Amino acid sequence: MTIQKKRCNRANYGGKRRQTKYIVIHYTSNRGDTAKNNVDYFAREIVKTSAHFFVDEKEVWASVPENYVAWHCGAKRYRHPKCRNANSIGVEICMNDRAGEIRMESIAQAVQLVRLLMKRYQIPAACVIRHHDVTGKLCPAPMVQDDTLWRAFCEKLEEETIVTYKYYEDMPAWAKPTVSKLVKKGFLKGEGDGVLNLSEEALKVLVVNDRAGCYGA
């Protein structure tokens, strides 16, 4: 997954975060907006709110650095006993199209991002919650008003999927030296136009073989 970055206005988020125990799902509530629209807005304006990520059907943009506190689920009173800004990552989904219909592709993209974050921070699916579950706010409204939409999202988080890297640039750092070597030697041809389509399991095998000296110096 390619994650683009545009830093949030420093007045819109807090200090460094020491722990990550929850992922909180929001929606932007605007019809037909994009992840880029949102990062531009939060980079430009001082609004005293923020999120770590914005997601639409085409792109994922990072706004607040992951190791800093985003102001995305604060409240005077909480429904959730433990989830707070200081121990959670906020993900905003551009969920409605211009007609107000649900953009399922945006939700699918958010699933992929959240799965990545779950793996990175060892967060179980039970600790991926809605803004509504933290403070009672009607957010993300479509997933509060239609609980089946939320349950489907949660089920997708726990599905077994094969992680595939289409391009070299998207691959993890531990695999890049081996892949670069194999491409230069002509052992990896790909599908043309830089498309390699290698699964994570395939990358692990290639790296182990490389470290064992199977591909030469």
PDB file of C-alpha atoms in Angstrom:
ATOM      1  CA  MET A   1       0.000   0.000   0.000  1.00  0.00           C
ATOM      2  CA  THR A   2       1.308   3.436  -0.955  1.00  0.00           C
ATOM      3  CA  ILE A   3       0.802   6.037   1.780  1.00  0.00           C
ATOM      4  CA  GLN A   4       1.425   9.637   0.810  1.00  0.00           C
ATOM      5  CA  LYS A   5       2.242  12.270   3.427  1.00  0.00           C
ATOM      6  CA  LYS A   6       1.390  15.878   4.067  1.00  0.00           C
ATOM      7  CA  ARG A   7       2.050  17.147   7.584  1.00  0.00           C
ATOM      8  CA  CYS A   8      -0.871  18.516   9.547  1.00  0.00           C
ATOM      9  CA  ASN A   9      -0.678  22.101  10.825  1.00  0.00           C
ATOM     10  CA  ARG A  10       1.267  21.830  14.085  1.00  0.00           C
ATOM     11  CA  ALA A  11      -1.455  23.736  15.952  1.00  0.00           C
ATOM     12  CA  ASN A  12      -3.910  20.901  15.281  1.00  0.00           C
ATOM     13  CA  TYR A  13      -2.268  18.040  17.177  1.00  0.00           C
ATOM     14  CA  GLY A  14      -0.503  17.248  20.444  1.00  0.00           C
ATOM     15  CA  GLY A  15       2.790  15.874  21.667  1.00  0.00           C
ATOM     16  CA  LYS A  16       4.395  12.477  21.268  1.00  0.00           C
ATOM     17  CA  ARG A  17       2.377   9.344  21.938  1.00  0.00           C
ATOM     18  CA  ARG A  18       3.891   6.623  24.117  1.00  0.00           C
ATOM     19  CA  GLN A  19       1.540   3.768  23.288  1.00  0.00           C
ATOM     20  CA  THR A  20      -0.843   2.542  20.622  1.00  0.00           C
ATOM     21  CA  LYS A  21      -3.631   0.302  21.845  1.00  0.00           C
ATOM     22  CA  TYR A  22      -6.603   1.260  19.687  1.00  0.00           C
ATOM     23  CA  ILE A  23      -7.513   2.273  16.149  1.00  0.00           C
ATOM     24  CA  VAL A  24     -10.520   4.570  15.934  1.00  0.00           C
ATOM     25  CA  ILE A  25     -12.585   4.747  12.739  1.00  0.00           C
ATOM     26  CA  HIS A  26     -14.209   8.021  11.668  1.00  0.00           C
ATOM     27  CA  TYR A  27     -15.809   9.411   8.540  1.00  0.00           C
ATOM     28  CA  THR A  28     -15.271  12.851   7.076  1.00  0.00           C
ATOM     29  CA  SER A  29     -19.059  13.447   6.659  1.00  0.00           C
ATOM     30  CA  ASN A  30     -18.499  15.486   3.482  1.00  0.00           C
ATOM     31  CA  ARG A  31     -20.023  14.257   0.249  1.00  0.00           C
ATOM     32  CA  GLY A  32     -17.624  13.493  -2.583  1.00  0.00           C
ATOM     33  CA  ASP A  33     -14.491  14.670  -0.787  1.00  0.00           C
ATOM     34  CA  THR A  34     -11.052  13.099  -1.122  1.00  0.00           C
ATOM     35  CA  ALA A  35      -8.223  12.163   1.196  1.00  0.00           C
ATOM     36  CA  LYS A  36      -6.077  14.834  -0.471  1.00  0.00           C
ATOM     37  CA  ASN A  37      -8.755  17.519   0.087  1.00  0.00           C
ATOM     38  CA  ASN A  38      -8.650  16.724   3.768  1.00  0.00           C
ATOM     39  CA  VAL A  39      -4.873  16.674   4.284  1.00  0.00           C
ATOM     40  CA  ASP A  40      -4.635  19.965   2.421  1.00  0.00           C
ATOM     41  CA  TYR A  41      -7.284  21.498   4.684  1.00  0.00           C
ATOM     42  CA  PHE A  42      -5.708  20.288   7.925  1.00  0.00           C
ATOM     43  CA  ALA A  43      -2.258  21.389   6.770  1.00  0.00           C
ATOM     44  CA  ARG A  44      -3.546  24.870   5.922  1.00  0.00           C
ATOM     45  CA  GLU A  45      -6.089  25.672   8.647  1.00  0.00           C
ATOM     46  CA  ILE A  46      -5.989  25.823  12.445  1.00  0.00           C
ATOM     47  CA  VAL A  47      -9.024  23.872  13.638  1.00  0.00           C
ATOM     48  CA  LYS A  48      -7.741  22.116  16.787  1.00  0.00           C
ATOM     49  CA  THR A  49      -8.820  18.689  15.502  1.00  0.00           C
ATOM     50  CA  SER A  50      -6.943  16.131  13.413  1.00  0.00           C
ATOM     51  CA  ALA A  51      -6.457  12.511  12.406  1.00  0.00           C
ATOM     52  CA  HIS A  52      -3.491  10.357  11.530  1.00  0.00           C
ATOM     53  CA  PHE A  53      -4.849   9.122   8.183  1.00  0.00           C
ATOM     54  CA  PHE A  54      -7.403  10.017   5.532  1.00  0.00           C
ATOM     55  CA  VAL A  55      -8.607   7.376   3.089  1.00  0.00           C
ATOM     56  CA  ASP A  56     -10.658   7.440  -0.110  1.00  0.00           C
ATOM     57  CA  GLU A  57     -11.168   4.871  -2.855  1.00  0.00           C
ATOM     58  CA  LYS A  58      -7.953   5.860  -4.638  1.00  0.00           C
ATOM     59  CA  GLU A  59      -5.469   7.165  -2.085  1.00  0.00           C
ATOM     60  CA  VAL A  60      -4.276   7.048   1.505  1.00  0.00           C
ATOM     61  CA  TRP A  61      -2.753  10.179   3.013  1.00  0.00           C
ATOM     62  CA  ALA A  62      -0.947  10.494   6.346  1.00  0.00           C
ATOM     63  CA  SER A  63      -1.513  13.759   8.212  1.00  0.00           C
ATOM     64  CA  VAL A  64      -0.459  13.593  11.877  1.00  0.00           C
ATOM     65  CA  PRO A  65       2.742  11.543  12.413  1.00  0.00           C
ATOM     66  CA  GLU A  66       1.915   8.163  13.923  1.00  0.00           C
ATOM     67  CA  ASN A  67       4.014   8.779  17.034  1.00  0.00           C
ATOM     68  CA  TYR A  68       2.139  11.990  17.890  1.00  0.00           C
ATOM     69  CA  VAL A  69      -1.280  12.521  19.475  1.00  0.00           C
ATOM     70  CA  ALA A  70      -4.015  13.417  17.009  1.00  0.00           C
ATOM     71  CA  TRP A  71      -7.071  15.170  18.437  1.00  0.00           C
ATOM     72  CA  HIS A  72      -9.689  12.867  16.962  1.00  0.00           C
ATOM     73  CA  CYS A  73     -11.736  11.336  19.788  1.00  0.00           C
ATOM     74  CA  GLY A  74     -11.545  13.690  22.743  1.00  0.00           C
ATOM     75  CA  ALA A  75     -14.626  14.412  24.864  1.00  0.00           C
ATOM     76  CA  LYS A  76     -15.802  15.685  28.232  1.00  0.00           C
ATOM     77  CA  ARG A  77     -17.513  12.357  28.828  1.00  0.00           C
ATOM     78  CA  TYR A  78     -16.542   8.972  27.432  1.00  0.00           C
ATOM     79  CA  ARG A  79     -18.443   5.792  26.703  1.00  0.00           C
ATOM     80  CA  HIS A  80     -15.256   3.761  26.389  1.00  0.00           C
ATOM     81  CA  PRO A  81     -13.321   3.159  29.613  1.00  0.00           C
ATOM     82  CA  LYS A  82      -9.813   3.224  28.143  1.00  0.00           C
ATOM     83  CA  CYS A  83      -9.563   4.513  24.551  1.00  0.00           C
ATOM     84  CA  ARG A  84      -8.314   8.095  24.353  1.00  0.00           C
ATOM     85  CA  ASN A  85      -6.433  10.334  21.927  1.00  0.00           C
ATOM     86  CA  ALA A  86      -3.170   9.501  23.653  1.00  0.00           C
ATOM     87  CA  ASN A  87      -3.347   5.748  23.012  1.00  0.00           C
ATOM     88  CA  SER A  88      -5.094   5.539  19.655  1.00  0.00           C
ATOM     89  CA  ILE A  89      -4.672   6.136  15.945  1.00  0.00           C
ATOM     90  CA  GLY A  90      -7.442   7.989  14.119  1.00  0.00           C
ATOM     91  CA  VAL A  91      -8.464   6.919  10.608  1.00  0.00           C
ATOM     92  CA  GLU A  92     -10.889   9.100   8.645  1.00  0.00           C
ATOM     93  CA  ILE A  93     -12.750   7.511   5.717  1.00  0.00           C
ATOM     94  CA  CYS A  94     -14.160   9.587   2.851  1.00  0.00           C
ATOM     95  CA  MET A  95     -17.294   7.463   2.925  1.00  0.00           C
ATOM     96  CA  ASN A  96     -20.045   9.286   1.023  1.00  0.00           C
ATOM     97  CA  ASP A  97     -20.176  10.148  -2.670  1.00  0.00           C
ATOM     98  CA  ARG A  98     -21.790  13.339  -3.970  1.00  0.00           C
ATOM     99  CA  ALA A  99     -25.217  11.696  -3.897  1.00  0.00           C
ATOM    100  CA  GLY A 100     -24.733  10.560  -0.314  1.00  0.00           C
ATOM    101  CA  GLU A 101     -24.266   6.907  -1.247  1.00  0.00           C
ATOM    102  CA  ILE A 102     -21.669   4.734   0.481  1.00  0.00           C
ATOM    103  CA  ARG A 103     -18.309   4.471  -1.310  1.00  0.00           C
ATOM    104  CA  MET A 104     -17.549   0.816  -0.693  1.00  0.00           C
ATOM    105  CA  GLU A 105     -14.165   1.161  -2.403  1.00  0.00           C
ATOM    106  CA  SER A 106     -13.126   3.713   0.237  1.00  0.00           C
ATOM    107  CA  ILE A 107     -14.124   1.292   2.973  1.00  0.00           C
ATOM    108  CA  ALA A 108     -12.163  -1.515   1.268  1.00  0.00           C
ATOM    109  CA  GLN A 109      -9.092   0.732   1.116  1.00  0.00           C
ATOM    110  CA  ALA A 110      -9.525   1.566   4.802  1.00  0.00           C
ATOM    111  CA  VAL A 111      -9.616  -2.150   5.633  1.00  0.00           C
ATOM    112  CA  GLN A 112      -6.201  -2.567   4.035  1.00  0.00           C
ATOM    113  CA  LEU A 113      -4.758   0.398   5.931  1.00  0.00           C
ATOM    114  CA  VAL A 114      -6.190  -0.747   9.260  1.00  0.00           C
ATOM    115  CA  ARG A 115      -4.883  -4.279   8.735  1.00  0.00           C
ATOM    116  CA  LEU A 116      -1.424  -2.813   8.141  1.00  0.00           C
ATOM    117  CA  LEU A 117      -1.663  -0.759  11.349  1.00  0.00           C
ATOM    118  CA  MET A 118      -2.968  -3.741  13.314  1.00  0.00           C
ATOM    119  CA  LYS A 119       0.070  -5.733  12.250  1.00  0.00           C
ATOM    120  CA  ARG A 120       2.487  -2.885  12.934  1.00  0.00           C
ATOM    121  CA  TYR A 121       1.242  -2.246  16.475  1.00  0.00           C
ATOM    122  CA  GLN A 122      -0.018  -5.743  17.352  1.00  0.00           C
ATOM    123  CA  ILE A 123      -3.580  -4.485  17.779  1.00  0.00           C
ATOM    124  CA  PRO A 124      -6.363  -7.106  17.830  1.00  0.00           C
ATOM    125  CA  ALA A 125      -9.529  -6.576  15.798  1.00  0.00           C
ATOM    126  CA  ALA A 126     -11.475  -6.106  19.048  1.00  0.00           C
ATOM    127  CA  CYS A 127      -9.503  -2.892  19.620  1.00  0.00           C
ATOM    128  CA  VAL A 128     -10.524  -1.385  16.271  1.00  0.00           C
ATOM    129  CA  ILE A 129     -13.537   0.693  17.265  1.00  0.00           C
ATOM    130  CA  ARG A 130     -15.764   3.495  16.030  1.00  0.00           C
ATOM    131  CA  HIS A 131     -15.654   7.078  17.239  1.00  0.00           C
ATOM    132  CA  HIS A 132     -19.206   6.356  18.392  1.00  0.00           C
ATOM    133  CA  ASP A 133     -17.924   3.622  20.697  1.00  0.00           C
ATOM    134  CA  VAL A 134     -15.482   6.033  22.343  1.00  0.00           C
ATOM    135  CA  THR A 135     -17.630   9.126  22.897  1.00  0.00           C
ATOM    136  CA  GLY A 136     -21.142   8.381  21.644  1.00  0.00           C
ATOM    137  CA  LYS A 137     -20.798  10.736  18.672  1.00  0.00           C
ATOM    138  CA  LEU A 138     -22.658   9.697  15.507  1.00  0.00           C
ATOM    139  CA  CYS A 139     -19.431   8.854  13.684  1.00  0.00           C
ATOM    140  CA  PRO A 140     -18.883   7.162  11.326  1.00  0.00           C
ATOM    141  CA  ALA A 141     -22.626   7.769  10.845  1.00  0.00           C
ATOM    142  CA  PRO A 142     -23.206   5.144   8.111  1.00  0.00           C
ATOM    143  CA  MET A 143     -21.570   2.483  10.304  1.00  0.00           C
ATOM    144  CA  VAL A 144     -23.590   3.532  13.352  1.00  0.00           C
ATOM    145  CA  GLN A 145     -26.933   3.777  11.572  1.00  0.00           C
ATOM    146  CA  ASP A 146     -26.321   0.484   9.756  1.00  0.00           C
ATOM    147  CA  ASP A 147     -24.608  -1.880  12.131  1.00  0.00           C
ATOM    148  CA  THR A 148     -24.283  -4.546   9.416  1.00  0.00           C
ATOM    149  CA  LEU A 149     -21.886  -2.218   7.577  1.00  0.00           C
ATOM    150  CA  TRP A 150     -19.702  -2.014  10.685  1.00  0.00           C
ATOM    151  CA  ARG A 151     -19.830  -5.762  11.302  1.00  0.00           C
ATOM    152  CA  ALA A 152     -18.808  -6.414   7.686  1.00  0.00           C
ATOM    153  CA  PHE A 153     -15.855  -4.031   8.128  1.00  0.00           C
ATOM    154  CA  CYS A 154     -14.742  -5.863  11.270  1.00  0.00           C
ATOM    155  CA  GLU A 155     -15.068  -9.258   9.602  1.00  0.00           C
ATOM    156  CA  LYS A 156     -12.822  -8.084   6.759  1.00  0.00           C
ATOM    157  CA  LEU A 157     -10.145  -7.138   9.277  1.00  0.00           C
ATOM    158  CA  GLU A 158      -9.871 -10.751  10.397  1.00  0.00           C
ATOM    159  CA  GLU A 159      -9.938 -12.408   6.978  1.00  0.00           C
ATOM    160  CA  GLU A 160      -6.818 -14.227   5.872  1.00  0.00           C
ATOM    161  CA  THR A 161      -5.371 -12.387   2.893  1.00  0.00           C
ATOM    162  CA  ILE A 162      -2.274 -12.741   0.766  1.00  0.00           C
ATOM    163  CA  VAL A 163      -0.208  -9.558   0.801  1.00  0.00           C
ATOM    164  CA  THR A 164       1.134  -8.857  -2.687  1.00  0.00           C
ATOM    165  CA  TYR A 165       3.564  -6.112  -3.663  1.00  0.00           C
ATOM    166  CA  LYS A 166       2.996  -4.839  -7.173  1.00  0.00           C
ATOM    167  CA  TYR A 167       5.994  -2.503  -7.447  1.00  0.00           C
ATOM    168  CA  TYR A 168       9.514  -2.497  -6.026  1.00  0.00           C
ATOM    169  CA  GLU A 169       8.846   0.839  -4.280  1.00  0.00           C
ATOM    170  CA  ASP A 170       6.029  -0.710  -2.233  1.00  0.00           C
ATOM    171  CA  MET A 171       8.114  -3.610  -0.917  1.00  0.00           C
ATOM    172  CA  PRO A 172       9.415  -3.765   2.670  1.00  0.00           C
ATOM    173  CA  ALA A 173      12.972  -2.547   3.250  1.00  0.00           C
ATOM    174  CA  TRP A 174      14.201  -6.037   4.222  1.00  0.00           C
ATOM    175  CA  ALA A 175      13.312  -7.382   0.764  1.00  0.00           C
ATOM    176  CA  LYS A 176      14.524  -4.562  -1.479  1.00  0.00           C
ATOM    177  CA  PRO A 177      18.260  -5.490  -1.691  1.00  0.00           C
ATOM    178  CA  THR A 178      17.420  -9.036  -2.804  1.00  0.00           C
ATOM    179  CA  VAL A 179      14.786  -7.951  -5.310  1.00  0.00           C
ATOM    180  CA  SER A 180      17.086  -5.277  -6.731  1.00  0.00           C
ATOM    181  CA  LYS A 181      19.845  -7.870  -7.164  1.00  0.00           C
ATOM    182  CA  LEU A 182      17.551 -10.379  -8.888  1.00  0.00           C
ATOM    183  CA  VAL A 183      16.155  -7.763 -11.254  1.00  0.00           C
ATOM    184  CA  LYS A 184      19.665  -6.595 -12.212  1.00  0.00           C
ATOM    185  CA  LYS A 185      20.764 -10.194 -12.818  1.00  0.00           C
ATOM    186  CA  GLY A 186      17.715 -10.818 -14.975  1.00  0.00           C
ATOM    187  CA  PHE A 187      16.307 -13.480 -12.648  1.00  0.00           C
ATOM    188  CA  LEU A 188      13.166 -11.430 -12.008  1.00  0.00           C
ATOM    189  CA  LYS A 189      11.448 -10.146 -15.134  1.00  0.00           C
ATOM    190  CA  GLY A 190       8.031  -9.188 -13.800  1.00  0.00           C
ATOM    191  CA  GLU A 191       5.089  -8.357 -16.038  1.00  0.00           C
ATOM    192  CA  GLY A 192       6.516  -5.245 -17.676  1.00  0.00           C
ATOM    193  CA  ASP A 193       6.284  -1.549 -16.727  1.00  0.00           C
ATOM    194  CA  GLY A 194       7.880  -2.311 -13.384  1.00  0.00           C
ATOM    195  CA  VAL A 195       5.088  -4.630 -12.245  1.00  0.00           C
ATOM    196  CA  LEU A 196       6.523  -7.512 -10.188  1.00  0.00           C
ATOM    197  CA  ASN A 197       3.502  -8.809  -8.215  1.00  0.00           C
ATOM    198  CA  LEU A 198       5.409 -10.743  -5.540  1.00  0.00           C
ATOM    199  CA  SER A 199       3.639 -12.049  -2.453  1.00  0.00           C
ATOM    200  CA  GLU A 200       5.119 -11.515   0.995  1.00  0.00           C
ATOM    201  CA  GLU A 201       5.727 -15.252   1.303  1.00  0.00           C
ATOM    202  CA  ALA A 202       7.592 -15.287  -2.031  1.00  0.00           C
ATOM    203  CA  LEU A 203       9.745 -12.381  -0.855  1.00  0.00           C
ATOM    204  CA  LYS A 204      10.659 -14.249   2.327  1.00  0.00           C
ATOM    205  CA  VAL A 205      11.791 -17.282   0.297  1.00  0.00           C
ATOM    206  CA  LEU A 206      13.866 -15.108  -2.051  1.00  0.00           C
ATOM    207  CA  VAL A 207      15.547 -13.294   0.847  1.00  0.00           C
ATOM    208  CA  VAL A 208      16.387 -16.543   2.670  1.00  0.00           C
ATOM    209  CA  ASN A 209      17.864 -17.999  -0.527  1.00  0.00           C
ATOM    210  CA  ASP A 210      19.831 -14.805  -1.131  1.00  0.00           C
ATOM    211  CA  ARG A 211      21.294 -14.879   2.373  1.00  0.00           C
ATOM    212  CA  ALA A 212      22.239 -18.509   1.806  1.00  0.00           C
ATOM    213  CA  GLY A 213      24.256 -17.434  -1.246  1.00  0.00           C
ATOM    214  CA  CYS A 214      21.988 -19.021  -3.865  1.00  0.00           C
ATOM    215  CA  TYR A 215      22.079 -15.995  -6.158  1.00  0.00           C
ATOM    216  CA  GLY A 216      25.779 -15.124  -5.960  1.00  0.00           C
ATOM    217  CA  ALA A 217      27.332 -11.875  -4.889  1.00  0.00           C
TER     218      ALA A 217
END
